[in-house]
Amino acid sequence: MHYLRPSSEGKGPRILLTSVFGPYGVDDAFGRKENVMELFHNQVTKAQGPASFRFHHRSFGLYFLAANVDADVTVLDFPSRKRFLREIEKGYDIVGISFIAPNFEKARYMASAVRNASPQSEIILGGHGAAIPDVGKRIDCDHVVRGEGISWLRSHLGQDPNTPIVHPVLPSTERQSIHGVPLPGKTASLLVPGVGCVNGCKFCATSHFFGKVYTPFATTGKELFELACAIADRRGTESFFVMDENFLKDTDRALEFLSLMEQHRRYFEFSIFSSAEAIKAFGVDNMVRLGVSFVWIGVESANPHASYDKNSGSDPAALVRSLRDRGIGVLASGILCAEHHTQQNIQAEIDFLVQLGADFVQFMLLSPMPVTGLYLDHARRGLLRHDLPLEEWHGQKHLAYRHPEFKGGESEKWLERAFRQDYEVNGSSIYRLTETSWRGYRRLVDLVGHDPCLAARRDQLLARARSYSLLLPHIARRAVNDTERLHAQALQIDIETTLGDPVVPRRLAGLFIHAAAAAWDARVETFGDRIQPATIVTRFEASNRHRSGVIAPSAISQKQEPARLQANAPLRGAVS
Ligand code: B12
Ligand code: SF4
């Protein structure tokens, strides 16, 4: 349908785009305590206590939609229920709700609240929750948008879906801390080169949701380079979190990007997601030149039949070692309670993933998310757990499919054991990351020669190792066991004696860390360790937009509403 819906005042439509409401990660009528709104604390470092990495990511898709339509758009991110109800009373022409499957009940509540408070509003559902079968019948709405949303929304508003994408300028994370200590410096910026992945691994929600095609937002290395320069200039940091499922998959684009960075001596740093085959094609040494500081790799399983084509012929342990030797932090992701797992062989799978010796390990239950090949297969075989409410479909507790070997609380028990084992064997991820940065720096010192790119990379690794190393005394104090304590102490001595940095600033930093960590411990003791993200309201005006590149600063205004301290049990007032 191509039409421009006039607003009640006869102007262009007024649009509200919203994420689901909080509190997040608590047991209530809408969600579960395991459904934490934090990437690492949800499914990576969750067993590492105060050493867990803590940060929030915004609902990026909403900002992309808002930046790319000619309309006045309000983005409401992380609202409370009360805040959302207040906003919809403004009578928007269109209300778009972005949600994922485990937040189905929240989306249903929100759509019905819009119908009641603002019956003239058109309700559009988007994001991965839109893939739930019959969602348009189960939630009272006007449209369900599956897959890439910008072109859909533009077409819906009668605008050209093919105009170049405008990239919003955003921090990748809102706050970041470890041991309660805020990480110094500006947070990295968000860079979204595109959505989807062509590999189509059977379980992968993102690949299937975008039709197993890759939709680039920046097609060439040149476009990407110009985008990165514009964002870095605006935010004043050269670091990026690259939100692309398989960034190195387009080898030519990444190589052109690298070559422009070297030509212009603009040495950005990146955290990326990439598969083993894409890494192999691009080359680990090129990753050092590109400035990759962190890579998330889907190792999945030791079993070649369950690790997918992307891993065929790769030696994951050797790959992890060679990346860490080069100063690149690695997150190895593995799947538990897969179909080939039994009570007898699953421990060997956990041992394999732990022994990779990565900086981080994600353990995730095999989950047949709607739209995936796995979902269709399990549906055909009658394995889907239709009795399990969608709030439980988050992959960190119950299996969403019937597995003869893992019943009741078995899957959760194996998950807990796996996270614990990784922590006890490899120590905290922040220790590992410090060691990786230091290892990479030591290697580059001998290799740099007259190469300006490698010299820049060496300096970045040194800066990283130096700043992380300030935490080492505290890491040793709060180590999970003697092995981590001894490793942290040895690393501290090695770094301090090699660099010979003055003692006083280090001591002062130590005092600050000690105080911040003690404050965090007290906070956890009193309120539990949940951190609820602050509500962020961003208004995008139809006028003053850039038509390509990054969004003009004059076109947006943003307000952050106070963060709410949240106990594990919901606090009154936060739930409203
Ligand atoms: C960042 C992220 C998060 C952030 C949350 C950010 C937030 N504020 O919500 C964090 C880290 C906290 C998180 C947590 C979880 N996440 Co998450 N997350 C992602 C991730 C990595 C990136 C999403 C993103 O920003 N993409 C980039 C933007 C540009 O794309 P997009 O969001 O898809 O938006 C496009 C379209 O979907 C569409 N669209 C989106 N919204 C709307 C709305 C409207 C109205 C319209 C028209 C269109 C539209 O248009 C956009 C542009 O094309 C995705 C994986 C991925 N690569 O996409 C998983 C993903 C979305 N998460 C997922 C899950 C399951 C979870 C968790 C349950 C943890 C887990 N077990 O994996 C928790 C739940 C937390 C909670 N309480 O809600 C699943 C969803 C699966 C599903 N089918 O529902 C995904 C796909 C990962 C996966 N496992 O495959 N997540
Ligand atoms: S390579 Fe990764 S992103 Fe691509 S389909 Fe497979 S799991 Fe998904």
XYZ file of C-alpha atoms and ligand atoms in Angstrom:
675
model
C 0.000 0.000 0.000
C 1.443 3.407 -0.960
C -0.124 6.338 0.762
C 0.758 9.255 2.954
C -1.529 9.245 5.899
C -2.410 12.862 6.754
C -2.254 13.760 10.412
C -5.159 15.176 12.354
C -3.760 18.676 11.656
C -3.453 18.010 7.916
C 0.371 17.875 8.032
C 2.569 14.784 7.568
C 1.934 11.958 10.008
C 3.197 12.152 13.582
C 4.876 8.914 14.441
C 5.782 7.293 17.726
C 8.309 4.451 17.596
C 8.757 2.627 20.860
C 10.606 -0.263 22.420
C 8.814 -2.441 24.962
C 8.431 -1.165 28.489
C 10.490 -2.021 31.561
C 11.349 -3.148 34.102
C 13.424 -5.749 32.294
C 14.862 -8.947 33.707
C 12.323 -9.374 36.498
C 9.703 -12.049 37.034
C 6.342 -10.440 36.401
C 3.279 -10.913 34.202
C 5.233 -9.783 31.134
C 8.734 -11.194 31.415
C 11.266 -13.279 33.265
C 14.276 -12.552 35.431
C 16.600 -14.274 32.945
C 15.528 -11.818 30.222
C 18.102 -9.218 31.195
C 18.385 -6.113 28.981
C 22.181 -6.395 28.856
C 24.114 -8.335 26.265
C 26.994 -9.645 28.384
C 25.209 -9.911 31.705
C 22.409 -11.822 29.964
C 24.334 -14.548 28.218
C 28.110 -14.128 28.439
C 29.629 -12.972 31.739
C 26.542 -13.546 33.884
C 28.306 -16.013 36.222
C 31.239 -13.686 36.885
C 29.600 -11.720 39.706
C 30.939 -8.167 40.000
C 33.460 -8.924 37.202
C 30.573 -9.174 34.717
C 30.571 -6.576 31.910
C 27.617 -4.276 32.391
C 26.150 -2.131 29.628
C 22.920 -1.315 27.829
C 22.356 -1.086 24.101
C 19.599 1.072 22.719
C 16.928 -0.300 20.412
C 18.953 0.728 17.370
C 16.377 -0.260 14.744
C 14.000 2.466 15.970
C 16.557 5.239 15.391
C 17.270 3.945 11.890
C 13.584 4.050 11.055
C 13.194 7.538 12.519
C 16.217 8.938 10.706
C 15.015 7.682 7.351
C 11.454 8.899 6.933
C 10.171 12.392 6.224
C 7.968 12.833 9.254
C 8.107 14.081 12.804
C 9.072 11.004 14.755
C 9.431 10.444 18.467
C 11.539 7.499 19.594
C 10.712 6.261 23.075
C 13.380 3.857 24.253
C 13.167 1.880 27.512
C 9.977 3.545 28.789
C 8.256 2.451 31.956
C 4.678 1.319 31.439
C 3.437 4.593 32.935
C 5.704 6.661 30.680
C 4.468 4.802 27.598
C 0.806 5.295 28.561
C 1.479 9.003 29.021
C 3.108 9.288 25.594
C 0.327 7.587 23.629
C -2.188 10.038 25.026
C -0.654 12.567 22.635
C -2.666 10.856 19.899
C -0.019 9.905 17.346
C -1.112 9.018 13.813
C 1.141 5.981 13.796
C 2.531 3.982 16.697
C 5.280 1.490 15.806
C 6.249 -1.104 18.403
C 9.540 -2.963 18.113
C 9.778 -6.231 19.998
C 11.363 -9.668 20.091
C 9.621 -12.971 20.759
C 10.186 -13.114 24.566
C 8.567 -9.665 24.830
C 5.354 -10.757 23.100
C 3.154 -10.049 26.147
C 4.547 -6.538 26.474
C 3.858 -5.805 22.804
C 0.325 -7.175 23.149
C -0.370 -5.008 26.178
C 1.050 -1.941 24.421
C -0.967 -2.417 21.240
C -4.156 -2.830 23.208
C -3.353 0.268 25.284
C -2.913 2.273 22.062
C -6.285 1.036 20.765
C -7.945 2.212 23.961
C -6.168 5.533 24.445
C -5.852 6.575 20.822
C -8.256 4.601 18.597
C -7.332 6.638 15.502
C -3.659 5.600 15.707
C -2.397 3.074 13.220
C -0.466 0.311 14.995
C 2.566 -1.243 13.313
C 4.523 -4.161 14.769
C 8.137 -4.714 13.739
C 11.374 -6.310 14.863
C 11.989 -10.029 15.371
C 8.717 -10.543 17.267
C 6.953 -9.900 13.952
C 8.115 -13.357 12.868
C 5.824 -15.088 15.385
C 3.213 -17.039 13.395
C -0.216 -15.355 13.387
C 1.111 -12.441 15.411
C -1.241 -10.104 13.526
C -4.188 -12.114 14.839
C -2.847 -12.522 18.352
C -2.073 -8.822 18.785
C -4.581 -6.140 17.814
C -2.656 -4.186 15.161
C -2.871 -2.825 11.614
C 0.403 -4.020 10.102
C 3.064 -6.576 10.846
C 6.427 -5.833 9.242
C 8.758 -8.766 8.763
C 12.363 -8.089 7.770
C 14.001 -4.783 6.864
C 11.772 -1.968 8.113
C 13.120 1.259 6.580
C 12.073 0.531 3.026
C 8.720 -0.773 4.268
C 7.992 2.348 6.322
C 9.098 4.671 3.540
C 6.834 2.898 1.045
C 4.010 2.965 3.549
C 4.365 6.728 3.861
C 4.500 7.166 0.081
C 8.217 7.961 0.133
C 10.914 6.511 -2.097
C 12.135 3.276 -0.462
C 15.390 3.386 -2.410
C 16.818 6.726 -1.286
C 20.208 6.296 0.416
C 20.157 5.321 4.073
C 20.825 8.041 6.633
C 22.795 6.711 9.584
C 21.840 8.004 13.049
C 24.770 9.082 15.233
C 24.559 7.003 18.392
C 26.687 5.659 21.189
C 26.851 1.871 21.015
C 26.293 1.599 24.764
C 24.693 3.872 27.315
C 26.859 3.115 30.298
C 29.618 0.634 30.900
C 31.151 -0.698 34.068
C 33.008 -3.687 35.488
C 33.275 -4.265 39.247
C 31.142 -1.123 39.527
C 33.990 0.896 37.989
C 32.899 3.032 35.040
C 35.113 2.389 32.019
C 37.034 5.542 31.141
C 36.603 7.508 27.927
C 33.759 7.870 25.478
C 31.707 4.818 24.635
C 32.266 3.478 21.135
C 29.936 4.703 18.397
C 27.429 2.498 16.633
C 28.091 1.540 13.020
C 25.516 -0.528 11.147
C 26.899 -1.478 7.716
C 23.829 -3.612 6.984
C 21.347 -6.197 8.235
C 21.025 -9.953 7.656
C 23.464 -12.685 6.687
C 23.495 -14.894 3.610
C 24.811 -17.983 5.417
C 21.373 -19.083 6.620
C 22.528 -21.351 9.470
C 19.461 -23.367 10.375
C 18.963 -21.899 13.882
C 19.816 -18.291 13.056
C 16.967 -15.839 13.678
C 18.665 -12.843 12.104
C 19.617 -14.525 8.860
C 16.138 -16.001 8.349
C 14.299 -12.849 9.454
C 15.961 -10.879 6.677
C 15.239 -13.609 4.115
C 18.796 -15.008 4.131
C 19.945 -11.985 2.145
C 22.240 -9.231 3.262
C 20.790 -5.714 2.946
C 23.715 -3.288 3.001
C 23.189 0.203 4.394
C 26.655 1.099 3.026
C 27.518 -0.787 -0.151
C 31.163 0.071 -0.724
C 34.236 0.482 1.453
C 34.285 4.132 0.439
C 30.738 4.739 1.677
C 31.562 2.990 4.906
C 34.738 4.995 5.376
C 32.930 8.298 4.802
C 30.218 7.233 7.225
C 32.748 6.239 9.881
C 34.592 9.573 9.475
C 31.360 11.557 9.803
C 30.256 9.657 12.909
C 33.707 9.786 14.528
C 33.943 13.537 13.913
C 30.561 14.108 15.505
C 31.101 11.883 18.534
C 34.777 12.530 19.098
C 35.870 8.893 19.326
C 37.505 6.624 16.764
C 36.038 3.413 18.268
C 33.042 1.615 16.823
C 30.771 -1.253 17.747
C 29.827 -2.703 14.388
C 26.280 -4.054 14.468
C 26.431 -6.351 11.477
C 25.913 -10.086 11.799
C 28.931 -10.992 9.678
C 30.925 -7.862 8.964
C 33.902 -9.492 7.232
C 31.679 -11.576 4.961
C 31.875 -8.859 2.291
C 35.650 -9.173 1.976
C 35.979 -6.620 -0.831
C 34.093 -3.939 1.091
C 36.190 -4.549 4.212
C 39.454 -4.478 2.215
C 38.522 -1.226 0.465
C 37.579 0.240 3.842
C 40.970 -0.799 5.255
C 42.842 0.626 2.320
C 41.094 4.013 2.723
C 41.846 4.046 6.435
C 45.517 3.489 5.700
C 45.545 6.043 2.882
C 44.006 8.711 5.116
C 45.820 7.535 8.245
C 42.543 7.331 10.080
C 42.978 4.329 12.320
C 39.540 3.446 13.674
C 39.012 0.564 16.101
C 36.192 -1.965 15.815
C 34.287 -4.595 17.758
C 32.680 -6.923 15.240
C 30.748 -10.156 14.669
C 32.188 -12.507 12.030
C 32.125 -16.161 11.102
C 35.285 -18.302 10.883
C 35.149 -18.625 7.084
C 34.814 -14.845 6.680
C 37.754 -14.308 9.051
C 39.830 -16.798 7.088
C 39.043 -15.055 3.800
C 39.901 -11.626 5.201
C 42.946 -12.797 7.180
C 43.843 -12.320 10.844
C 46.745 -10.006 10.057
C 44.409 -7.806 8.054
C 42.155 -7.727 11.103
C 45.022 -6.231 13.093
C 45.532 -3.594 10.390
C 41.788 -2.918 10.303
C 41.871 -2.266 14.043
C 39.608 -5.087 15.186
C 39.856 -5.140 18.970
C 37.090 -7.687 19.578
C 35.398 -10.334 17.465
C 32.340 -12.472 18.224
C 32.564 -15.871 16.505
C 29.845 -18.518 16.348
C 31.850 -21.678 17.061
C 28.610 -23.485 17.975
C 29.903 -27.052 18.545
C 32.874 -29.436 18.482
C 30.765 -31.696 16.299
C 31.413 -30.793 12.621
C 27.802 -31.663 11.720
C 26.505 -29.172 14.295
C 28.968 -26.357 13.672
C 27.632 -25.438 10.209
C 29.390 -24.737 6.886
C 30.824 -21.465 8.197
C 33.166 -23.464 10.453
C 34.025 -26.244 8.048
C 37.766 -26.844 7.848
C 38.556 -24.383 10.639
C 40.418 -25.201 13.842
C 38.619 -23.046 16.414
C 41.270 -23.375 19.133
C 44.043 -22.323 16.738
C 41.914 -19.448 15.455
C 41.197 -18.169 18.969
C 44.884 -18.408 19.883
C 46.066 -16.615 16.782
C 43.538 -13.790 17.278
C 44.423 -13.353 20.951
C 48.135 -13.408 20.106
C 47.391 -10.429 17.907
C 45.608 -8.521 20.661
C 42.108 -9.278 19.388
C 39.639 -10.220 22.138
C 37.498 -13.205 21.149
C 33.991 -14.182 22.149
C 33.347 -17.820 21.249
C 29.689 -18.663 21.118
C 28.469 -22.214 21.683
C 25.131 -24.014 21.670
C 24.020 -26.328 24.467
C 21.265 -28.958 24.544
C 21.420 -29.282 20.773
C 19.787 -32.285 19.187
C 22.959 -34.395 19.173
C 23.643 -33.719 22.857
C 22.976 -36.339 25.507
C 23.521 -36.454 29.264
C 26.703 -38.369 28.455
C 28.285 -36.166 25.776
C 27.251 -32.621 26.729
C 30.070 -32.243 29.271
C 32.602 -32.895 26.493
C 30.984 -30.059 24.491
C 31.319 -27.689 27.447
C 34.952 -28.774 27.939
C 35.635 -28.076 24.271
C 34.164 -24.562 24.431
C 35.951 -23.723 27.686
C 39.270 -25.070 26.459
C 39.201 -22.796 23.437
C 40.530 -20.263 25.926
C 38.575 -17.358 24.467
C 38.203 -14.060 26.333
C 34.458 -14.625 26.559
C 32.191 -17.617 26.016
C 28.497 -17.370 25.269
C 26.502 -20.497 26.073
C 23.049 -20.464 24.556
C 20.407 -23.198 24.438
C 19.456 -24.364 20.973
C 16.261 -22.354 20.374
C 13.883 -22.776 17.463
C 12.993 -19.095 17.045
C 10.065 -18.375 14.720
C 10.912 -18.054 11.017
C 14.114 -20.117 11.233
C 14.640 -23.376 9.360
C 14.974 -25.010 12.782
C 11.547 -23.735 13.847
C 9.901 -25.109 10.706
C 11.691 -28.411 11.148
C 10.689 -28.709 14.810
C 7.123 -27.697 13.973
C 6.952 -30.427 11.322
C 8.322 -32.989 13.773
C 5.946 -31.883 16.528
C 8.802 -30.886 18.842
C 7.864 -27.266 19.577
C 6.972 -26.481 23.183
C 3.694 -24.648 22.531
C 3.014 -25.051 26.246
C 5.992 -22.798 27.064
C 4.938 -19.125 27.201
C 6.849 -16.901 24.776
C 8.367 -14.990 27.726
C 10.412 -18.137 28.318
C 11.748 -18.297 24.749
C 15.008 -16.536 25.536
C 17.428 -19.472 25.501
C 18.780 -19.062 29.031
C 16.602 -21.463 31.007
C 14.061 -23.772 29.396
C 14.330 -25.551 26.090
C 11.664 -24.365 23.649
C 11.630 -27.778 21.987
C 11.183 -31.298 23.310
C 14.484 -33.085 23.854
C 14.327 -36.601 25.293
C 17.555 -36.124 27.262
C 16.932 -32.726 28.816
C 13.679 -32.400 30.700
C 12.490 -30.136 33.504
C 15.344 -28.048 34.898
C 18.103 -30.025 33.131
C 18.905 -27.394 30.506
C 19.284 -24.659 33.116
C 21.524 -26.881 35.208
C 23.887 -27.481 32.266
C 23.941 -23.782 31.398
C 24.876 -22.837 34.949
C 27.555 -25.496 35.064
C 29.034 -24.311 31.754
C 29.215 -20.617 32.732
C 30.733 -21.534 36.081
C 33.316 -23.849 34.534
C 34.456 -21.212 32.060
C 34.870 -18.696 34.892
C 36.784 -21.120 37.116
C 39.063 -22.437 34.387
C 39.798 -19.218 32.503
C 39.247 -16.527 35.136
C 37.247 -13.372 34.646
C 36.831 -12.013 31.124
C 38.340 -8.668 32.106
C 41.515 -10.484 33.209
C 41.597 -12.361 29.904
C 41.032 -9.210 27.873
C 43.859 -7.426 29.680
C 46.132 -10.342 28.925
C 45.079 -10.357 25.267
C 45.794 -6.646 24.830
C 49.183 -7.027 26.472
C 50.042 -10.103 24.387
C 49.088 -8.263 21.205
C 51.134 -5.219 22.180
C 54.235 -7.309 22.965
C 53.991 -9.008 19.600
C 53.542 -5.800 17.631
C 56.438 -4.012 19.318
C 58.799 -6.329 17.441
C 56.956 -6.139 14.134
C 56.131 -2.492 13.577
C 59.229 -1.339 11.679
C 58.310 1.719 9.603
C 54.708 0.716 9.098
C 52.509 3.639 10.306
C 49.364 1.504 10.481
C 51.002 -1.105 12.718
C 52.539 1.659 14.824
C 49.060 3.085 15.412
C 47.737 -0.380 16.283
C 50.628 -0.951 18.707
C 49.856 2.328 20.464
C 46.154 1.474 20.707
C 46.952 -1.937 22.206
C 49.289 -0.329 24.683
C 46.649 2.211 25.711
C 44.131 -0.587 26.173
C 46.497 -2.808 28.166
C 47.563 0.134 30.310
C 44.041 1.196 31.189
C 42.711 -2.358 31.818
C 45.804 -3.158 33.898
C 44.719 -0.601 36.500
C 42.058 -3.117 37.467
C 44.516 -5.986 37.968
C 45.075 -5.496 41.726
C 41.312 -5.506 42.222
C 40.896 -8.519 39.910
C 43.488 -10.365 42.014
C 41.683 -9.386 45.207
C 38.308 -10.583 43.937
C 39.626 -13.532 41.896
C 37.406 -16.565 41.447
C 40.251 -18.836 42.672
C 43.997 -18.962 43.277
C 44.729 -19.596 39.619
C 43.164 -16.316 38.548
C 44.742 -14.500 41.499
C 48.238 -15.696 40.599
C 47.735 -14.978 36.893
C 46.471 -11.458 37.597
C 49.373 -10.722 39.941
C 51.949 -12.026 37.461
C 50.431 -9.992 34.643
C 50.447 -6.880 36.789
C 54.133 -7.313 37.609
C 54.980 -7.955 33.958
C 53.141 -4.842 32.747
C 54.429 -2.582 35.521
C 58.057 -3.616 35.228
C 58.005 -3.430 31.430
C 56.353 -0.023 31.236
C 57.832 1.494 34.374
C 54.873 3.857 34.731
C 54.945 6.218 37.748
C 53.550 4.630 40.895
C 51.491 7.527 42.290
C 48.858 7.774 39.504
C 48.438 3.999 39.621
C 47.930 4.134 43.395
C 45.353 6.908 43.022
C 43.534 4.921 40.344
C 43.635 1.918 42.680
C 41.979 3.922 45.451
C 39.246 5.117 43.115
C 38.636 1.561 41.867
C 38.503 0.274 45.408
C 35.921 2.898 46.410
C 33.768 2.388 43.292
C 33.849 -1.396 43.734
C 32.889 -1.122 47.412
C 29.973 1.164 46.514
C 28.835 -1.344 43.892
C 29.041 -4.247 46.374
C 26.890 -2.289 48.816
C 24.389 -1.490 46.089
C 24.136 -5.152 45.056
C 23.706 -6.161 48.675
C 20.789 -3.764 49.114
C 19.069 -3.734 45.722
C 20.360 -6.797 43.869
C 22.385 -6.473 40.704
C 19.732 -5.469 38.147
C 20.343 -2.159 36.416
C 17.376 -0.696 34.595
C 18.242 1.520 31.623
C 17.128 5.135 31.698
C 14.237 6.128 29.446
C 15.524 7.964 26.371
C 13.200 10.189 24.373
C 14.499 11.391 21.009
C 12.540 13.633 18.676
C 13.364 13.664 14.973
C 11.956 16.614 13.025
C 10.907 16.202 9.407
C 12.686 19.418 8.425
C 16.473 19.833 8.611
C 17.234 16.245 7.689
C 20.284 15.251 5.699
C 19.322 13.181 2.703
C 22.333 10.857 2.989
C 25.291 10.220 5.252
C 24.570 10.860 8.905
C 21.592 12.632 10.384
C 21.925 16.407 10.871
C 22.303 17.431 14.521
C 19.620 20.106 14.096
C 17.055 17.439 13.206
C 17.067 15.727 16.578
C 16.565 16.554 20.196
C 17.115 14.081 22.966
C 16.234 13.763 26.600
C 17.375 11.123 29.022
C 15.002 10.549 31.892
C 16.528 9.489 35.207
C 17.685 5.896 35.533
C 15.815 3.884 38.079
C 17.672 1.779 40.572
C 15.917 -1.531 40.468
C 15.955 -4.351 42.935
C 15.614 -7.910 41.681
C 12.030 -7.780 42.813
C 10.265 -4.889 41.064
C 10.231 -1.702 43.100
C 6.915 0.016 43.467
C 6.683 2.950 41.146
C 8.978 1.428 38.549
C 6.282 -0.979 37.414
C 3.488 1.532 37.836
C 21.255 -5.281 20.311
C 20.504 -6.570 20.626
C 20.023 -6.732 21.903
C 20.136 -5.699 23.011
C 18.772 -5.046 23.252
C 18.626 -3.735 22.647
C 17.247 -3.212 22.960
N 17.232 -1.990 23.407
O 16.249 -3.890 22.819
C 20.390 -6.616 24.196
C 21.839 -6.960 24.197
C 20.036 -6.076 25.561
C 19.565 -7.807 23.770
C 18.982 -8.645 24.641
C 18.247 -9.726 24.253
N 18.088 -10.181 23.007
Co 18.773 -9.261 21.472
N 19.645 -8.680 19.990
C 20.313 -7.598 19.668
C 20.937 -7.703 18.297
C 22.363 -8.214 18.476
C 20.965 -6.463 17.451
C 19.632 -5.793 17.181
C 19.897 -4.570 16.348
O 20.019 -3.490 16.860
N 20.046 -4.743 15.033
C 20.299 -3.641 14.101
C 18.967 -2.976 13.705
C 19.213 -1.918 12.658
O 18.169 -4.004 13.139
P 16.772 -4.474 13.785
O 16.710 -4.201 15.220
O 16.498 -5.856 13.353
O 15.727 -3.491 13.085
C 15.362 -3.627 11.728
C 14.138 -4.526 11.507
O 14.012 -5.562 12.453
C 12.982 -3.598 11.498
N 12.336 -3.197 12.751
C 12.750 -3.284 14.017
N 11.852 -2.736 14.847
C 10.838 -2.272 14.098
C 9.659 -1.615 14.452
C 8.786 -1.241 13.436
C 7.528 -0.527 13.819
C 9.078 -1.529 12.076
C 8.143 -1.127 11.010
C 10.243 -2.203 11.738
C 11.117 -2.559 12.744
O 13.540 -2.424 10.901
C 14.909 -2.254 11.306
C 15.678 -1.744 10.123
O 15.620 -2.657 9.077
C 20.029 -8.800 17.656
C 20.705 -9.644 16.607
C 20.833 -8.872 15.327
N 21.981 -8.884 14.752
O 19.911 -8.238 14.856
C 19.616 -9.621 18.850
C 18.205 -10.266 18.923
C 17.205 -9.252 18.418
N 18.001 -10.497 20.344
C 17.384 -11.589 20.565
C 17.133 -12.093 21.872
C 16.427 -13.426 21.945
C 17.522 -11.393 23.012
C 17.474 -11.859 24.452
C 16.296 -12.693 24.871
C 18.789 -12.539 24.805
C 19.065 -13.744 24.095
N 18.788 -14.814 24.780
O 19.540 -13.732 22.983
C 17.564 -10.556 25.251
C 16.203 -9.970 25.652
C 16.312 -8.689 26.425
C 14.970 -8.134 26.750
N 14.622 -8.060 28.046
O 14.212 -7.744 25.905
C 17.033 -12.324 19.306
C 15.560 -12.201 18.950
C 15.010 -13.502 18.488
C 13.560 -13.416 18.191
N 13.163 -14.110 17.150
O 12.798 -12.775 18.858
C 18.032 -11.709 18.328
C 17.597 -11.687 16.858
C 19.363 -12.459 18.469
C 19.217 -13.921 18.270
N 19.269 -14.669 19.331
O 19.092 -14.406 17.196
N 19.491 -7.860 22.445
S 27.043 -17.091 9.990
Fe 26.248 -16.306 11.922
S 24.930 -14.593 11.306
Fe 25.306 -15.820 9.482
S 23.595 -17.234 9.376
Fe 25.211 -18.296 10.475
S 24.800 -17.853 12.642
Fe 23.631 -16.398 11.443
